[in-house]
Amino acid sequence: MRKLKSYMNQCSRAVLTDSGVMIKSQHSFPSDELDSAQEFNEIGPEPNPFEDETEEISSTRKSFDSASLISCVTCLSDNSNSNDENGEQSLPANTLIPYAKILYAKKICVMNNDFSPYRDDVAGSSNSETNAPGAELPSVLVEVTFAKPRRHNLVPKKLLLSFGTIAPDDDVAETLMQRSYKNTKREKSIMVIINPHGGKGQAKKLFVSKVKPIFAASNCLVEVLETSYRGHASEVAKTLDIDKYDVIACASGDGIPHEVLNGLFQRKDRADAFNKLAITQLPCGSGNAMSLSCHGTANPTYAALSVVKAQEVRIDLMCCTQSSYKTEHRLSFLSQTYGVIAESDINTECIRWMGPSRFELGVLINVLQRKKYPCDLYVKYAAKSKNALREHYNLHKSKQENSSDDSSLEIPEQQDVEEPDFKLTYSLSDPVPDDWELVDPAITSNLGIFYAGKMPYVAPNTKFFPAALPSDGCCDLVLTDSRTSITRMAPILLSLDKGHHVLQPEVVHSKVTAYRLVPKLKQSIISVDGEMFPFEPLQVEVLPGLCKTLSYNGSYVETDFDSM
Ligand SMILES: Nc1ncnc2c1ncn2[C@@H]1O[C@H](COP(=O)(O)OP(=O)(O)OP(=O)(O)O)[C@@H](O)[C@H]1O
């Protein structure tokens, strides 16, 4: 009872606004009112599960994270002076909790405006002083749980709020939930696949301490599986009961989403699987490109909020064919690379302890050595020149914005895929089709970087594909010539964080729907989604809109390519 009283004493008056819940003022309950409130408390407040949370683990979040997800930074800053008795900071008047941050709302009880208990059975009775006719309408006490910024992370926090009502049966908690989950399903059923070796072996700890509390506070149904061997996630995806889940969340690097997609791809009911499930990443690995590109963050707490709140979006996948696995094509969601980038990614495994900077070091060494990676490259262009690419980008970007702007739809409809959507148009065993072009051999015989990608961020602060779009039916192709002088290559590499490298005249940047890469070295590396693939000719074809993922704004994170 003491706990209940102290909890109820933290109650604030609040109102719903267009963008969130506005705290109006604190209210203290006299203890006798609390005693009677208890009588009407059908769903009494549970002990706050977040009171005891003290653990903080160092964060990997980059500066742009907060800008992307905190829609009301000042109003939820940690600088408030008022402390409640749990040592938690209470929220001052005029604080706005944006709907984007509200995880859950639950009605506790209905009370009169003087906080005496509201009685339905006496309302309207002329004998009742408490609920006399014409008296003001009652307030509803609602327990609101929201994601509160604490240091570099988000933690769930519960508040007890009283809302004035427009009618005794006004369901404020339900209105609040509807506004907080406007474009997405609430209380999702999530299968979490953890790679315990992901990143620096921190994936499980990150999931338990950072992500799980946010999922729990959002009333998500969560099932957890840890991988025990390479390929395990793929096996799980091949057989899991798709009806049980809305989301597969990979607490890992990019390797587990790659496996999950390929496991689903091998199912007989793959169209149903890709229509039912959204595949997403909780950034717990060393390569977290999917989370950076879709959730706009490498911080697991912000990604968890995005998984709970983000809308489903269809993305294209790329289908790879090589002679080693001719009939069993493999899906790629992120990238394929040969040359400098591939060698830097795979050959620096031995310095994994360095974290993401191991990759940058590898690129630098290879570029300084001016290593070349000759090949033949045949391409089916969607936009060959930089001008054509910009036109393509603007067209598809505005199409996508128009479709996601349709606010009449509570959850925007997604086009389902069918079995024929998985079929390839081109075969590696056929001659190169007539409408494909051979890329200038002057470049390909001196190739430095070959990088084809579908998501804008490949690593933190590395916006390698700033013009990538979720479902424009293309992948972006970036090529460099190893003969480019070091004085020109240095600024190109230094502008990877802004994505300006693609504007440089020395960098080839195109949109393609398919390509065939025929390496001319005896030994080197082809890497697909960060995994080593057979070193042999590779043919790739984009399969439009095959997969559903979660993205907080219904697209990839903003890259500002339009204004470059
Ligand atoms: N239990 C396991 N034991 C060994 N390997 C595993 C296990 N679980 C997953 N793997 C493999 O580990 C690889 C890397 O996984 P993941 O992408 O999650 O981590 P990462 O830290 O980002 O690694 P990378 O830097 O290689 O991308 C995947 O290819 C996956 O098949």
mmCIF file of N, CA, C and O and ligand atoms in Angstrom, residues 194-200 227-232 251-257 259 284-288 345 349 352 358 529-531, ligand 1:
data_model
loop_
_atom_site.group_PDB
_atom_site.id
_atom_site.type_symbol
_atom_site.label_atom_id
_atom_site.label_comp_id
_atom_site.label_asym_id
_atom_site.label_seq_id
_atom_site.Cartn_x
_atom_site.Cartn_y
_atom_site.Cartn_z
ATOM 1 N N ILE A 194 19.689 -13.933 -31.298
ATOM 2 C CA ILE A 194 20.928 -13.309 -30.810
ATOM 3 C C ILE A 194 22.130 -14.113 -31.293
ATOM 4 O O ILE A 194 22.171 -15.340 -31.126
ATOM 5 N N ASN A 195 23.107 -13.408 -31.876
ATOM 6 C CA ASN A 195 24.394 -14.050 -32.157
ATOM 7 C C ASN A 195 25.318 -13.730 -30.978
ATOM 8 O O ASN A 195 25.822 -12.614 -30.866
ATOM 9 N N PRO A 196 25.536 -14.713 -30.074
ATOM 10 C CA PRO A 196 26.302 -14.392 -28.861
ATOM 11 C C PRO A 196 27.737 -13.970 -29.163
ATOM 12 O O PRO A 196 28.387 -13.358 -28.328
ATOM 13 N N HIS A 197 28.215 -14.274 -30.384
ATOM 14 C CA HIS A 197 29.582 -13.872 -30.754
ATOM 15 C C HIS A 197 29.608 -12.546 -31.501
ATOM 16 O O HIS A 197 30.672 -12.067 -31.869
ATOM 17 N N GLY A 198 28.430 -11.965 -31.746
ATOM 18 C CA GLY A 198 28.345 -10.735 -32.543
ATOM 19 C C GLY A 198 29.155 -9.603 -31.926
ATOM 20 O O GLY A 198 29.284 -9.511 -30.692
ATOM 21 N N GLY A 199 29.702 -8.754 -32.779
ATOM 22 C CA GLY A 199 30.485 -7.611 -32.294
ATOM 23 C C GLY A 199 31.646 -8.090 -31.458
ATOM 24 O O GLY A 199 32.401 -8.962 -31.840
ATOM 25 N N LYS A 200 31.767 -7.550 -30.276
ATOM 26 C CA LYS A 200 32.843 -8.002 -29.396
ATOM 27 C C LYS A 200 32.293 -8.974 -28.352
ATOM 28 O O LYS A 200 32.706 -8.962 -27.195
ATOM 29 N N THR A 227 22.005 -18.185 -31.311
ATOM 30 C CA THR A 227 22.586 -19.077 -32.313
ATOM 31 C C THR A 227 23.750 -19.849 -31.686
ATOM 32 O O THR A 227 24.481 -19.315 -30.852
ATOM 33 N N SER A 228 23.895 -21.113 -32.075
ATOM 34 C CA SER A 228 25.012 -21.885 -31.522
ATOM 35 C C SER A 228 26.035 -22.268 -32.575
ATOM 36 O O SER A 228 27.050 -22.858 -32.250
ATOM 37 N N TYR A 229 25.752 -21.968 -33.826
ATOM 38 C CA TYR A 229 26.737 -22.262 -34.869
ATOM 39 C C TYR A 229 26.436 -21.395 -36.088
ATOM 40 O O TYR A 229 25.322 -20.848 -36.220
ATOM 41 N N ARG A 230 27.418 -21.261 -36.956
ATOM 42 C CA ARG A 230 27.232 -20.527 -38.216
ATOM 43 C C ARG A 230 26.125 -21.221 -39.029
ATOM 44 O O ARG A 230 26.138 -22.443 -39.151
ATOM 45 N N GLY A 231 25.182 -20.517 -39.518
ATOM 46 C CA GLY A 231 24.090 -21.116 -40.305
ATOM 47 C C GLY A 231 22.866 -21.454 -39.469
ATOM 48 O O GLY A 231 21.821 -21.821 -40.005
ATOM 49 N N HIS A 232 22.965 -21.312 -38.136
ATOM 50 C CA HIS A 232 21.854 -21.670 -37.251
ATOM 51 C C HIS A 232 20.619 -20.792 -37.534
ATOM 52 O O HIS A 232 19.497 -21.277 -37.622
ATOM 53 N N ALA A 251 19.530 -9.608 -33.120
ATOM 54 C CA ALA A 251 20.423 -8.905 -32.180
ATOM 55 C C ALA A 251 21.835 -9.350 -32.533
ATOM 56 O O ALA A 251 22.383 -10.296 -31.960
ATOM 57 N N SER A 252 22.420 -8.664 -33.494
ATOM 58 C CA SER A 252 23.623 -9.176 -34.151
ATOM 59 C C SER A 252 24.211 -8.100 -35.047
ATOM 60 O O SER A 252 23.745 -6.970 -35.057
ATOM 61 N N GLY A 253 25.197 -8.508 -35.851
ATOM 62 C CA GLY A 253 25.637 -7.664 -36.956
ATOM 63 C C GLY A 253 24.770 -7.966 -38.175
ATOM 64 O O GLY A 253 23.651 -8.481 -38.044
ATOM 65 N N ASP A 254 25.319 -7.681 -39.368
ATOM 66 C CA ASP A 254 24.526 -7.887 -40.585
ATOM 67 C C ASP A 254 24.490 -9.350 -41.028
ATOM 68 O O ASP A 254 23.729 -9.708 -41.924
ATOM 69 N N GLY A 255 25.296 -10.200 -40.401
ATOM 70 C CA GLY A 255 25.370 -11.608 -40.785
ATOM 71 C C GLY A 255 24.090 -12.380 -40.497
ATOM 72 O O GLY A 255 23.679 -13.243 -41.282
ATOM 73 N N ILE A 256 23.431 -12.071 -39.389
ATOM 74 C CA ILE A 256 22.221 -12.838 -39.028
ATOM 75 C C ILE A 256 21.027 -12.446 -39.911
ATOM 76 O O ILE A 256 20.336 -13.338 -40.429
ATOM 77 N N PRO A 257 20.768 -11.137 -40.164
ATOM 78 C CA PRO A 257 19.694 -10.844 -41.130
ATOM 79 C C PRO A 257 19.944 -11.509 -42.482
ATOM 80 O O PRO A 257 18.999 -11.989 -43.122
ATOM 81 N N GLU A 259 21.440 -14.341 -42.993
ATOM 82 C CA GLU A 259 21.073 -15.760 -42.846
ATOM 83 C C GLU A 259 19.565 -15.948 -42.794
ATOM 84 O O GLU A 259 19.014 -16.876 -43.395
ATOM 85 N N CYS A 284 23.870 -5.072 -32.593
ATOM 86 C CA CYS A 284 24.692 -5.688 -31.545
ATOM 87 C C CYS A 284 25.932 -6.329 -32.157
ATOM 88 O O CYS A 284 26.579 -7.167 -31.523
ATOM 89 N N GLY A 285 26.276 -5.999 -33.398
ATOM 90 C CA GLY A 285 27.433 -6.613 -34.048
ATOM 91 C C GLY A 285 28.468 -5.560 -34.376
ATOM 92 O O GLY A 285 28.378 -4.414 -33.926
ATOM 93 N N SER A 286 29.446 -5.957 -35.186
ATOM 94 C CA SER A 286 30.444 -4.954 -35.583
ATOM 95 C C SER A 286 29.996 -4.247 -36.865
ATOM 96 O O SER A 286 30.329 -3.093 -37.085
ATOM 97 N N GLY A 287 29.222 -4.929 -37.709
ATOM 98 C CA GLY A 287 28.646 -4.277 -38.887
ATOM 99 C C GLY A 287 27.143 -4.174 -38.673
ATOM 100 O O GLY A 287 26.460 -5.193 -38.614
ATOM 101 N N ASN A 288 26.634 -2.952 -38.531
ATOM 102 C CA ASN A 288 25.216 -2.758 -38.208
ATOM 103 C C ASN A 288 24.539 -1.888 -39.262
ATOM 104 O O ASN A 288 23.763 -0.989 -38.942
ATOM 105 N N ASP A 345 37.418 -5.572 -45.677
ATOM 106 C CA ASP A 345 36.425 -6.108 -44.757
ATOM 107 C C ASP A 345 36.847 -7.479 -44.237
ATOM 108 O O ASP A 345 36.903 -7.731 -43.039
ATOM 109 N N GLU A 349 39.642 -9.340 -40.368
ATOM 110 C CA GLU A 349 38.984 -10.131 -39.312
ATOM 111 C C GLU A 349 39.910 -10.317 -38.116
ATOM 112 O O GLU A 349 39.483 -10.350 -36.975
ATOM 113 N N ARG A 352 39.701 -7.787 -35.310
ATOM 114 C CA ARG A 352 38.310 -7.556 -34.931
ATOM 115 C C ARG A 352 38.201 -6.716 -33.646
ATOM 116 O O ARG A 352 37.270 -5.935 -33.476
ATOM 117 N N ARG A 358 38.585 -0.983 -37.819
ATOM 118 C CA ARG A 358 39.463 -1.941 -38.510
ATOM 119 C C ARG A 358 39.237 -1.883 -40.022
ATOM 120 O O ARG A 358 40.150 -2.018 -40.816
ATOM 121 N N ASP A 529 27.125 -8.964 -48.323
ATOM 122 C CA ASP A 529 26.595 -8.584 -46.993
ATOM 123 C C ASP A 529 27.645 -8.816 -45.897
ATOM 124 O O ASP A 529 27.317 -9.216 -44.767
ATOM 125 N N GLY A 530 28.899 -8.622 -46.240
ATOM 126 C CA GLY A 530 29.974 -8.786 -45.261
ATOM 127 C C GLY A 530 30.451 -10.218 -45.097
ATOM 128 O O GLY A 530 31.356 -10.490 -44.302
ATOM 129 N N GLU A 531 29.848 -11.171 -45.824
ATOM 130 C CA GLU A 531 30.258 -12.583 -45.729
ATOM 131 C C GLU A 531 31.061 -12.946 -46.971
ATOM 132 O O GLU A 531 30.748 -12.494 -48.073
HETATM 133 N N1 LIG B 1 27.128 -19.304 -32.454
HETATM 134 C C1 LIG B 1 27.876 -18.986 -33.502
HETATM 135 N N2 LIG B 1 29.137 -19.455 -33.632
HETATM 136 C C2 LIG B 1 29.907 -19.104 -34.685
HETATM 137 N N3 LIG B 1 29.508 -18.290 -35.684
HETATM 138 C C3 LIG B 1 28.271 -17.779 -35.601
HETATM 139 C C4 LIG B 1 27.400 -18.104 -34.515
HETATM 140 N N4 LIG B 1 26.242 -17.455 -34.693
HETATM 141 C C5 LIG B 1 26.377 -16.783 -35.847
HETATM 142 N N5 LIG B 1 27.579 -16.968 -36.395
HETATM 143 C C6 LIG B 1 28.137 -16.382 -37.637
HETATM 144 O O1 LIG B 1 28.814 -15.166 -37.302
HETATM 145 C C7 LIG B 1 28.841 -14.341 -38.456
HETATM 146 C C8 LIG B 1 28.882 -12.879 -38.086
HETATM 147 O O2 LIG B 1 27.721 -12.562 -37.418
HETATM 148 P P1 LIG B 1 27.222 -11.073 -37.157
HETATM 149 O O3 LIG B 1 27.087 -10.344 -38.416
HETATM 150 O O4 LIG B 1 26.043 -11.181 -36.281
HETATM 151 O O5 LIG B 1 28.360 -10.431 -36.265
HETATM 152 P P2 LIG B 1 29.393 -9.284 -36.523
HETATM 153 O O6 LIG B 1 30.063 -9.044 -35.248
HETATM 154 O O7 LIG B 1 28.808 -8.079 -37.135
HETATM 155 O O8 LIG B 1 30.358 -9.956 -37.506
HETATM 156 P P3 LIG B 1 30.988 -9.409 -38.841
HETATM 157 O O9 LIG B 1 31.932 -8.346 -38.401
HETATM 158 O O10 LIG B 1 31.629 -10.625 -39.419
HETATM 159 O O11 LIG B 1 29.830 -8.884 -39.666
HETATM 160 C C9 LIG B 1 27.628 -14.736 -39.280
HETATM 161 O O12 LIG B 1 28.037 -15.089 -40.561
HETATM 162 C C10 LIG B 1 27.057 -15.958 -38.595
HETATM 163 O O13 LIG B 1 26.832 -17.024 -39.492
#
